[in-house]
Short mmCIF file of C-alpha atoms in Angstrom, two decimals:
data_model
loop_
_atom_site.label_atom_id
_atom_site.label_comp_id
_atom_site.label_asym_id
_atom_site.label_seq_id
_atom_site.Cartn_x
_atom_site.Cartn_y
_atom_site.Cartn_z
CA UNK U 1 18.37 59.79 -43.59
CA UNK U 2 19.08 59.98 -39.84
CA UNK U 3 15.53 58.77 -39.10
CA UNK U 4 15.93 55.61 -41.17
CA UNK U 5 19.38 54.97 -39.66
CA UNK U 6 17.81 55.45 -36.22
CA UNK U 7 15.29 52.71 -37.01
CA UNK U 8 18.04 50.34 -38.17
CA UNK U 9 20.12 51.11 -35.05
CA UNK U 10 17.13 50.41 -32.82
CA UNK U 11 16.48 47.08 -34.54
CA UNK U 12 20.13 46.00 -34.40
CA UNK U 13 21.28 47.39 -31.04
CA UNK U 14 17.93 47.47 -29.23
CA UNK U 15 15.84 50.39 -28.11
CA UNK U 16 17.53 50.54 -24.69
CA UNK U 17 21.05 51.16 -26.00
CA UNK U 18 19.89 53.33 -28.91
CA UNK U 19 17.88 55.58 -26.58
CA UNK U 20 20.89 56.37 -24.37
CA UNK U 21 23.02 56.85 -27.47
CA UNK U 22 20.52 59.32 -28.95
CA UNK U 23 20.06 61.29 -25.73
CA UNK U 24 23.83 61.38 -25.25
CA UNK U 25 24.31 62.79 -28.76
CA UNK U 26 21.62 65.41 -28.09
CA UNK U 27 23.34 66.46 -24.85
CA UNK U 28 26.71 66.67 -26.63
CA UNK U 29 25.21 68.86 -29.38
CA UNK U 30 23.54 71.09 -26.79
CA UNK U 31 26.86 71.50 -24.93
CA UNK U 32 28.59 72.47 -28.18
CA UNK U 33 25.81 74.97 -28.88
CA UNK U 34 26.10 76.52 -25.41
CA UNK U 35 29.89 76.74 -25.60
CA UNK U 36 29.64 78.31 -29.06
CA UNK U 37 27.27 80.93 -27.69
CA UNK U 38 29.55 81.67 -24.71
CA UNK U 39 32.63 81.97 -26.93
CA UNK U 40 30.78 83.81 -29.68
CA UNK U 41 31.84 81.18 -32.21
CA UNK U 42 29.17 80.70 -34.89
CA UNK U 43 30.87 77.67 -36.43
CA UNK U 44 30.92 75.92 -33.07
CA UNK U 45 27.21 76.67 -32.65
CA UNK U 46 26.50 75.32 -36.13
CA UNK U 47 28.41 72.13 -35.29
CA UNK U 48 26.36 71.82 -32.11
CA UNK U 49 23.10 72.14 -34.04
CA UNK U 50 24.27 69.51 -36.51
CA UNK U 51 25.17 67.06 -33.73
CA UNK U 52 21.89 67.84 -31.96
CA UNK U 53 19.94 67.00 -35.13
CA UNK U 54 21.71 63.65 -35.43
CA UNK U 55 20.17 62.59 -32.13
CA UNK U 56 16.67 64.07 -32.33
CA UNK U 57 15.16 62.02 -35.15
CA UNK U 58 16.51 58.62 -34.00
CA UNK U 59 15.22 59.38 -30.50
CA UNK U 60 11.72 59.97 -31.89
CA UNK U 61 11.86 56.57 -33.62
CA UNK U 62 13.08 54.88 -30.42
CA UNK U 63 10.30 56.46 -28.36
CA UNK U 64 7.63 55.26 -30.79
CA UNK U 65 9.19 51.79 -30.92
CA UNK U 66 9.16 51.54 -27.12
CA UNK U 67 5.47 52.51 -27.02
CA UNK U 68 4.63 49.93 -29.70
CA UNK U 69 6.68 47.31 -27.85
CA UNK U 70 4.86 47.75 -24.54
CA UNK U 71 1.35 48.53 -25.79
CA UNK U 72 1.04 46.68 -29.11
CA UNK U 73 -1.53 44.23 -27.77
CA UNK U 74 -3.56 46.71 -25.68
CA UNK U 75 -4.08 50.45 -25.74
CA UNK U 76 -1.59 51.26 -28.50
CA UNK U 77 -3.67 54.04 -30.03
CA UNK U 78 -4.26 55.97 -26.80
CA UNK U 79 -0.66 55.41 -25.60
CA UNK U 80 0.81 56.68 -28.86
CA UNK U 81 -1.62 59.61 -28.88
CA UNK U 82 -0.54 60.80 -25.44
CA UNK U 83 3.11 60.30 -26.39
CA UNK U 84 2.70 62.56 -29.43
CA UNK U 85 0.70 65.11 -27.42
CA UNK U 86 3.47 65.23 -24.81
CA UNK U 87 5.97 66.08 -27.55
CA UNK U 88 3.78 68.80 -29.02
CA UNK U 89 3.05 70.17 -25.54
CA UNK U 90 6.75 70.36 -24.73
CA UNK U 91 7.42 72.21 -27.98
CA UNK U 92 4.63 74.66 -27.20
CA UNK U 93 5.96 75.31 -23.67
CA UNK U 94 9.48 75.82 -25.03
CA UNK U 95 8.24 78.31 -27.62
CA UNK U 96 6.19 80.22 -25.03
CA UNK U 97 8.94 80.44 -22.39
CA UNK U 98 11.99 81.25 -24.53
CA UNK U 99 11.28 84.97 -24.89
CA UNK U 100 10.28 85.56 -21.22
CA UNK U 101 13.45 83.78 -20.05
CA UNK U 102 15.54 85.91 -22.38
CA UNK U 103 13.91 89.12 -21.20
CA UNK U 104 14.18 88.32 -17.49
CA UNK U 105 17.53 86.52 -17.17
CA UNK U 106 19.46 87.36 -20.34
CA UNK U 107 19.84 85.98 -23.88
CA UNK U 108 21.95 83.00 -22.80
CA UNK U 109 19.39 81.59 -20.35
CA UNK U 110 17.44 79.44 -22.87
CA UNK U 111 20.70 77.69 -23.81
CA UNK U 112 21.42 76.88 -20.15
CA UNK U 113 17.88 75.60 -19.61
CA UNK U 114 18.00 73.47 -22.77
CA UNK U 115 21.36 71.96 -21.74
CA UNK U 116 20.02 71.18 -18.26
CA UNK U 117 16.92 69.50 -19.73
CA UNK U 118 19.09 67.47 -22.13
CA UNK U 119 21.22 66.30 -19.19
CA UNK U 120 18.05 65.48 -17.24
CA UNK U 121 16.80 63.34 -20.14
CA UNK U 122 20.07 61.36 -20.02
CA UNK U 123 19.60 60.76 -16.28
CA UNK U 124 15.98 59.65 -16.78
CA UNK U 125 17.15 57.37 -19.59
CA UNK U 126 19.73 55.77 -17.28
CA UNK U 127 16.95 55.15 -14.75
CA UNK U 128 14.87 53.53 -17.51
CA UNK U 129 17.82 51.32 -18.50
CA UNK U 130 18.29 50.17 -14.90
CA UNK U 131 14.59 49.29 -14.67
CA UNK U 132 14.08 48.06 -18.25
CA UNK U 133 14.40 44.36 -17.50
CA UNK U 134 11.88 44.59 -14.66
CA UNK U 135 9.51 46.66 -16.82
CA UNK U 136 9.78 44.24 -19.75
CA UNK U 137 9.12 41.20 -17.54
CA UNK U 138 6.22 42.91 -15.78
CA UNK U 139 4.55 44.02 -19.00
CA UNK U 140 5.26 40.76 -20.82
CA UNK U 141 6.77 42.78 -23.67
CA UNK U 142 8.45 40.99 -26.52
CA UNK U 143 12.20 40.56 -26.15
CA UNK U 144 14.52 42.18 -28.67
CA UNK U 145 17.55 40.55 -30.27
CA UNK U 146 19.89 42.47 -27.95
CA UNK U 147 18.00 41.20 -24.87
CA UNK U 148 18.26 37.60 -26.06
CA UNK U 149 21.98 38.00 -26.88
CA UNK U 150 22.58 39.36 -23.40
CA UNK U 151 20.76 36.41 -21.89
CA UNK U 152 22.79 34.02 -24.06
CA UNK U 153 26.02 35.60 -22.81
CA UNK U 154 24.82 35.24 -19.21
CA UNK U 155 23.92 31.57 -19.70
CA UNK U 156 27.13 30.66 -21.57
CA UNK U 157 28.89 29.96 -18.26
CA UNK U 158 26.06 27.62 -17.21
CA UNK U 159 25.11 25.77 -20.39
CA UNK U 160 26.69 26.23 -23.80
CA UNK U 161 23.76 24.42 -25.43
CA UNK U 162 21.26 26.93 -24.08
CA UNK U 163 23.52 29.84 -25.00
CA UNK U 164 23.92 28.62 -28.59
CA UNK U 165 20.17 28.12 -28.95
CA UNK U 166 19.54 31.64 -27.68
CA UNK U 167 22.15 33.07 -30.04
CA UNK U 168 20.36 31.44 -32.97
CA UNK U 169 17.06 32.99 -31.88
CA UNK U 170 18.74 36.39 -31.44
CA UNK U 171 20.26 36.17 -34.91
CA UNK U 172 16.87 35.41 -36.44
CA UNK U 173 15.40 38.52 -34.80
CA UNK U 174 18.14 40.82 -36.06
CA UNK U 175 17.26 42.97 -39.06
CA UNK U 176 19.53 42.99 -42.08
CA UNK U 177 19.13 45.89 -44.48
CA UNK U 178 18.71 43.55 -47.46
CA UNK U 179 15.63 41.99 -45.86
CA UNK U 180 13.68 45.23 -46.30
CA UNK U 181 13.20 44.44 -49.98
CA UNK U 182 11.27 41.31 -48.93
CA UNK U 183 8.64 43.09 -46.82
CA UNK U 184 6.17 43.00 -49.69
CA UNK U 185 3.94 45.27 -51.73
CA UNK U 186 1.95 46.36 -48.67
CA UNK U 187 5.03 47.89 -47.04
CA UNK U 188 6.08 49.74 -50.20
CA UNK U 189 2.57 51.08 -50.73
CA UNK U 190 2.83 52.39 -47.17
CA UNK U 191 6.16 54.05 -48.03
CA UNK U 192 4.55 55.74 -51.03
CA UNK U 193 1.71 56.93 -48.81
CA UNK U 194 4.26 58.50 -46.44
CA UNK U 195 5.87 60.45 -49.27
CA UNK U 196 2.51 61.79 -50.42
CA UNK U 197 1.43 62.66 -46.87
CA UNK U 198 4.66 64.55 -46.40
CA UNK U 199 3.99 66.50 -49.58
CA UNK U 200 0.45 67.61 -48.72
CA UNK U 201 0.57 68.08 -44.94
CA UNK U 202 3.57 70.01 -43.65
CA UNK U 203 4.21 72.28 -46.69
CA UNK U 204 0.64 73.57 -46.66
CA UNK U 205 0.76 74.51 -42.98
CA UNK U 206 3.83 76.64 -43.77
CA UNK U 207 2.36 78.22 -46.91
CA UNK U 208 -1.24 78.63 -45.73
CA UNK U 209 -0.83 82.19 -44.42
CA UNK U 210 0.49 83.38 -47.80
CA UNK U 211 -2.24 81.48 -49.67
CA UNK U 212 -5.02 82.96 -47.50
CA UNK U 213 -3.57 86.47 -47.71
CA UNK U 214 -3.28 86.35 -51.49
CA UNK U 215 -6.48 84.47 -52.36
CA UNK U 216 -8.86 86.24 -49.99
CA UNK U 217 -7.11 89.63 -49.89
CA UNK U 218 -6.72 89.59 -46.12
CA UNK U 219 -4.22 91.56 -44.05
CA UNK U 220 -1.02 89.76 -43.22
CA UNK U 221 -1.69 89.48 -39.46
CA UNK U 222 -5.30 88.35 -40.04
CA UNK U 223 -4.14 85.71 -42.53
CA UNK U 224 -1.48 84.44 -40.13
CA UNK U 225 -3.98 84.26 -37.29
CA UNK U 226 -6.48 82.37 -39.45
CA UNK U 227 -3.82 79.93 -40.66
CA UNK U 228 -2.72 79.20 -37.08
CA UNK U 229 -5.98 77.29 -36.52
CA UNK U 230 -4.74 74.62 -38.94
CA UNK U 231 -2.62 73.21 -36.10
CA UNK U 232 -5.31 73.29 -33.41
CA UNK U 233 -6.65 69.77 -33.97
CA UNK U 234 -4.12 67.31 -32.48
CA UNK U 235 -4.64 68.18 -28.80
CA UNK U 236 -8.27 67.00 -28.94
CA UNK U 237 -8.22 64.66 -31.92
CA UNK U 238 -5.17 62.53 -31.02
CA UNK U 239 -6.74 60.97 -27.88
CA UNK U 240 -10.11 60.57 -29.64
CA UNK U 241 -8.45 58.90 -32.62
CA UNK U 242 -6.36 56.69 -30.33
CA UNK U 243 -9.51 55.54 -28.53
CA UNK U 244 -11.24 54.74 -31.83
CA UNK U 245 -8.22 52.76 -33.04
CA UNK U 246 -8.13 50.70 -29.83
CA UNK U 247 -11.91 50.22 -29.79
CA UNK U 248 -12.03 49.02 -33.41
CA UNK U 249 -8.72 47.13 -33.52
CA UNK U 250 -10.40 44.05 -35.00
CA UNK U 251 -11.77 46.12 -37.89
CA UNK U 252 -9.91 48.10 -40.59
CA UNK U 253 -10.50 51.28 -38.58
CA UNK U 254 -7.10 52.79 -39.38
CA UNK U 255 -7.67 52.61 -43.14
CA UNK U 256 -11.18 54.02 -42.71
CA UNK U 257 -9.87 56.96 -40.68
CA UNK U 258 -7.12 57.57 -43.23
CA UNK U 259 -9.75 57.77 -45.97
CA UNK U 260 -11.76 60.21 -43.84
CA UNK U 261 -8.64 62.33 -43.30
CA UNK U 262 -7.82 62.32 -47.01
CA UNK U 263 -11.38 63.35 -47.89
CA UNK U 264 -11.31 66.25 -45.42
CA UNK U 265 -7.97 67.60 -46.63
CA UNK U 266 -9.10 67.18 -50.23
CA UNK U 267 -12.20 69.26 -49.52
CA UNK U 268 -9.94 71.96 -48.04
CA UNK U 269 -7.65 72.04 -51.09
CA UNK U 270 -10.58 72.08 -53.52
CA UNK U 271 -12.14 74.95 -51.55
CA UNK U 272 -8.91 76.95 -51.73
CA UNK U 273 -8.48 76.11 -55.43
CA UNK U 274 -11.97 77.37 -56.34
CA UNK U 275 -12.42 81.00 -57.25
CA UNK U 276 -12.48 83.24 -54.12
CA UNK U 277 -15.43 85.06 -55.68
CA UNK U 278 -17.44 81.87 -55.10
CA UNK U 279 -16.05 80.73 -51.74
CA UNK U 280 -15.78 84.21 -50.10
CA UNK U 281 -14.13 82.92 -46.89
CA UNK U 282 -11.36 80.40 -46.02
CA UNK U 283 -13.06 79.25 -42.79
CA UNK U 284 -14.68 75.99 -44.11
CA UNK U 285 -11.36 74.92 -45.62
CA UNK U 286 -9.48 75.78 -42.43
CA UNK U 287 -11.90 73.71 -40.30
CA UNK U 288 -11.81 70.79 -42.74
CA UNK U 289 -8.00 70.72 -42.93
CA UNK U 290 -7.59 71.17 -39.17
CA UNK U 291 -9.79 68.11 -38.54
CA UNK U 292 -8.37 66.00 -41.38
CA UNK U 293 -4.75 66.70 -40.51
CA UNK U 294 -5.42 66.80 -36.78
CA UNK U 295 -5.43 63.03 -36.24
CA UNK U 296 -3.82 61.59 -39.38
CA UNK U 297 -0.11 61.58 -38.30
CA UNK U 298 -1.05 59.22 -35.46
CA UNK U 299 -2.59 56.78 -37.96
CA UNK U 300 0.65 56.42 -39.92
CA UNK U 301 2.39 55.26 -36.73
CA UNK U 302 -0.22 52.81 -35.41
CA UNK U 303 -0.50 51.28 -38.89
CA UNK U 304 3.08 49.97 -38.74
CA UNK U 305 2.48 46.93 -36.48
CA UNK U 306 -0.33 45.86 -38.82
CA UNK U 307 1.81 45.71 -41.95
CA UNK U 308 5.25 44.43 -40.84
CA UNK U 309 6.47 41.65 -38.51
CA UNK U 310 7.46 42.72 -35.00
CA UNK U 311 11.20 42.66 -35.56
CA UNK U 312 10.87 45.18 -38.40
CA UNK U 313 8.78 47.72 -36.45
CA UNK U 314 11.64 50.08 -35.52
CA UNK U 315 13.04 49.90 -39.06
CA UNK U 316 9.61 50.62 -40.55
CA UNK U 317 9.07 53.55 -38.16
CA UNK U 318 12.42 55.01 -39.17
CA UNK U 319 11.63 54.56 -42.86
CA UNK U 320 8.18 56.12 -42.29
CA UNK U 321 9.68 59.29 -40.82
CA UNK U 322 12.43 59.41 -43.43
CA UNK U 323 10.05 59.19 -46.39
CA UNK U 324 7.54 61.62 -44.88
CA UNK U 325 10.28 64.19 -44.31
CA UNK U 326 11.64 63.53 -47.81
CA UNK U 327 8.26 64.27 -49.38
CA UNK U 328 7.85 67.37 -47.22
CA UNK U 329 11.32 68.75 -47.99
CA UNK U 330 11.07 68.03 -51.70
CA UNK U 331 7.65 69.59 -52.24
CA UNK U 332 8.29 72.54 -49.92
CA UNK U 333 11.51 73.37 -51.78
CA UNK U 334 9.87 73.07 -55.19
CA UNK U 335 6.84 75.12 -54.13
CA UNK U 336 9.17 77.80 -52.79
CA UNK U 337 10.94 77.90 -56.15
CA UNK U 338 7.55 78.19 -57.88
CA UNK U 339 6.47 81.12 -55.71
CA UNK U 340 9.85 82.80 -56.25
CA UNK U 341 9.71 82.40 -60.03
CA UNK U 342 9.14 86.10 -60.60
CA UNK U 343 11.16 89.18 -61.31
CA UNK U 344 12.95 90.84 -58.40
CA UNK U 345 10.60 93.08 -56.44
CA UNK U 346 7.45 91.45 -57.78
CA UNK U 347 4.97 89.50 -55.66
CA UNK U 348 3.76 86.02 -56.59
CA UNK U 349 0.58 86.47 -58.64
CA UNK U 350 -2.78 84.71 -58.51
CA UNK U 351 -1.82 82.30 -61.31
CA UNK U 352 1.20 81.05 -59.39
CA UNK U 353 -0.88 80.31 -56.31
CA UNK U 354 -3.49 78.59 -58.51
CA UNK U 355 -0.81 76.27 -59.91
CA UNK U 356 0.32 75.49 -56.38
CA UNK U 357 -3.20 74.72 -55.16
CA UNK U 358 -3.88 72.55 -58.22
CA UNK U 359 -0.74 70.58 -57.35
CA UNK U 360 -2.03 70.08 -53.79
CA UNK U 361 -5.36 68.81 -55.11
CA UNK U 362 -3.66 66.40 -57.53
CA UNK U 363 -1.35 65.03 -54.84
CA UNK U 364 -4.28 64.60 -52.46
CA UNK U 365 -6.18 62.59 -55.08
CA UNK U 366 -3.07 60.43 -55.53
CA UNK U 367 -2.82 60.02 -51.76
CA UNK U 368 -6.45 58.88 -51.56
CA UNK U 369 -5.81 56.35 -54.35
CA UNK U 370 -2.77 55.03 -52.48
CA UNK U 371 -4.88 54.54 -49.33
CA UNK U 372 -7.38 52.50 -51.37
CA UNK U 373 -4.52 50.41 -52.78
CA UNK U 374 -3.22 49.93 -49.23
CA UNK U 375 -6.69 48.76 -48.15
CA UNK U 376 -6.82 46.17 -50.96
CA UNK U 377 -3.33 44.86 -50.15
CA UNK U 378 -4.15 44.73 -46.44
CA UNK U 379 -7.34 42.77 -47.16
CA UNK U 380 -5.39 40.26 -49.26
CA UNK U 381 -2.78 39.89 -46.53
CA UNK U 382 -5.40 39.37 -43.82
CA UNK U 383 -7.19 36.79 -45.95
CA UNK U 384 -3.97 34.89 -46.60
CA UNK U 385 -3.05 35.05 -42.89
CA UNK U 386 -6.42 33.56 -41.92
CA UNK U 387 -5.93 30.72 -44.38
CA UNK U 388 -2.43 30.11 -43.03
CA UNK U 389 -3.67 30.04 -39.44
CA UNK U 390 -6.37 27.60 -40.44
CA UNK U 391 -3.73 25.30 -41.96
CA UNK U 392 -1.59 25.57 -38.83
CA UNK U 393 -4.52 24.77 -36.56
CA UNK U 394 -5.36 21.72 -38.66
CA UNK U 395 -1.74 20.61 -38.54
CA UNK U 396 -1.56 21.03 -34.75
CA UNK U 397 -4.85 19.22 -34.23
CA UNK U 398 -3.65 16.34 -36.42
CA UNK U 399 -0.33 15.99 -34.58
CA UNK U 400 -1.40 16.79 -31.02
CA UNK U 401 -2.09 13.19 -30.02
CA UNK U 402 1.05 11.76 -31.60
CA UNK U 403 3.30 14.48 -30.13
CA UNK U 404 1.76 13.96 -26.68
CA UNK U 405 2.41 10.23 -26.97
CA UNK U 406 6.03 10.78 -28.04
CA UNK U 407 6.57 13.24 -25.16
CA UNK U 408 5.25 10.78 -22.56
CA UNK U 409 7.31 7.96 -24.02
CA UNK U 410 10.48 10.10 -24.07
CA UNK U 411 9.98 11.22 -20.49
CA UNK U 412 9.37 7.70 -19.25
CA UNK U 413 12.36 6.20 -21.03
CA UNK U 414 14.94 8.94 -20.68
CA UNK U 415 13.81 12.08 -18.86
CA UNK U 416 16.00 15.04 -19.69
CA UNK U 417 16.14 18.58 -18.48
CA UNK U 418 14.44 20.87 -21.00
CA UNK U 419 16.52 23.53 -22.71
CA UNK U 420 14.89 26.31 -20.70
CA UNK U 421 12.29 25.86 -18.03
CA UNK U 422 8.79 27.30 -17.78
CA UNK U 423 8.33 30.82 -18.89
CA UNK U 424 12.00 31.20 -19.87
CA UNK U 425 11.47 28.79 -22.75
CA UNK U 426 8.56 30.73 -24.21
CA UNK U 427 10.15 34.03 -23.31
CA UNK U 428 13.48 33.60 -25.07
CA UNK U 429 13.05 30.81 -27.60
CA UNK U 430 9.57 31.57 -28.91
CA UNK U 431 9.51 33.87 -31.85
CA UNK U 432 6.88 36.07 -33.35
CA UNK U 433 3.50 34.59 -34.23
CA UNK U 434 4.54 34.98 -37.82
CA UNK U 435 7.71 32.96 -37.25
CA UNK U 436 6.13 30.15 -35.24
CA UNK U 437 6.46 26.43 -35.86
CA UNK U 438 4.78 26.59 -39.24
CA UNK U 439 5.51 29.94 -40.85
CA UNK U 440 2.47 31.39 -42.57
CA UNK U 441 2.62 31.47 -46.31
CA UNK U 442 1.86 35.18 -46.78
CA UNK U 443 5.34 36.16 -45.58
CA UNK U 444 7.06 34.05 -48.21
CA UNK U 445 7.29 36.55 -51.03
CA UNK U 446 7.37 35.64 -54.68
CA UNK U 447 10.33 36.55 -56.86
CA UNK U 448 8.35 39.20 -58.69
CA UNK U 449 7.33 40.81 -55.39
CA UNK U 450 10.96 40.81 -54.21
CA UNK U 451 12.02 42.42 -57.51
CA UNK U 452 9.37 45.11 -57.02
CA UNK U 453 10.71 45.60 -53.51
CA UNK U 454 14.23 46.16 -54.83
CA UNK U 455 12.97 48.67 -57.35
CA UNK U 456 10.96 50.53 -54.72
CA UNK U 457 13.94 50.56 -52.34
CA UNK U 458 16.07 52.06 -55.12
CA UNK U 459 13.35 54.61 -55.87
CA UNK U 460 13.16 55.63 -52.19
CA UNK U 461 16.93 56.13 -52.07
CA UNK U 462 16.73 58.26 -55.23
CA UNK U 463 13.96 60.37 -53.67
CA UNK U 464 15.95 60.94 -50.47
CA UNK U 465 19.10 61.90 -52.41
CA UNK U 466 17.06 64.14 -54.73
CA UNK U 467 15.50 65.96 -51.76
CA UNK U 468 18.94 66.61 -50.29
CA UNK U 469 20.42 67.75 -53.62
CA UNK U 470 17.48 70.04 -54.49
CA UNK U 471 17.46 71.56 -51.00
CA UNK U 472 21.23 72.15 -50.85
CA UNK U 473 21.42 73.58 -54.38
CA UNK U 474 18.47 75.87 -53.70
CA UNK U 475 19.95 77.07 -50.41
CA UNK U 476 23.34 77.70 -52.07
CA UNK U 477 21.71 79.59 -54.94
CA UNK U 478 19.56 81.75 -52.63
CA UNK U 479 22.50 82.58 -50.38
CA UNK U 480 24.51 83.47 -53.47
CA UNK U 481 21.71 85.77 -54.62
CA UNK U 482 21.71 87.58 -51.28
CA UNK U 483 25.45 88.07 -51.50
CA UNK U 484 25.10 89.46 -55.03
CA UNK U 485 26.81 86.54 -56.75
CA UNK U 486 23.89 85.76 -59.10
#
């Protein structure tokens, strides 16, 4: 849930304030963790990890929102790809250096280094905040509600009329949680896709070594080494995918790539589900999954600006991460229970793994069907948007001469100072293309679509709560088993 709350915070408070809040929370959690290690207090360390986790997921949403904000109109795919690669590269470096640091300088060194890096991120964030206005103006990035409110407060001492107008614009750009139900069928199909992607991507990467070892009778170290290649794709495929998305931004390239990804992962699951006496080796499935999963997480992010208005981007990104993690947690917990459904001391048998692989195949088919549904809904939305733009252009053409005449007459009779001059007017008072003078019809949802949105929102909440309940009950039961209570 912290990812969805991070998206709502970013939309309400702005990415600038939310980023410093998230990095501050991470630093606080890291300090608690370090102090707990120094004092030998496990509860203090646990509290530090909990606080640290509260900041990590919202920060990821804020980072993605900032990239979308600055690069939405040009180079979004490549920019997002390099942002995700930087995160994966940092994780890899951290994993590779933790043990050498411990061996050379002592077991507490990684905690000191992590705390220093967390403090450094706060300093860098403060530098970004000090330069944010200059960066936003230079890039021509869209202003957030918090930016407009700040400008309204600054102008209140000069002109109350301007300040009130700006406050109205800022209020329109703020996101209210109830408005999510009005985002339409396309958004909720996207949410369902995130749940299914979470179910078939992350759990399999964690279970693949066991599946390969059991199905192909490989040694444990050989199976683990083979399964490690599942995660080798993003470093090469993220930039390539980002380039393709930017190159084909006027075509449904994202949907096409999602279908390609789904087909490749489906081939991998079908290969694993077939009898090992036929397939002999897991290599084709490993290659297929590594390619299919290697670029697909990027697509779920760059798809967001295409399906929701600009002011909902941070909220949608938070919901995307929340539902993907919900699907992953839920299926991983249930698959763990399935593999553990045996007598004590027994190993999971072939039939159990077959059931698990059949479930992966079924979920992948459902995911592919959801992508096709998403494509149909996106086509309908694009068609309706084109019709709406055509109506607006006709309206503007019809009224251009009369409005020009009225403007000249008004200026000649009683010239007045405009509300905001030049670029300031378009910068602060103009809204999204979707919220322009004549709002396009596609964003006015029917009552039935709003009712479906409410039902889907309720269903998403139930899924999130179910994932938490199943995970906590399973953890409590397993810990009780270890302590001999069950």
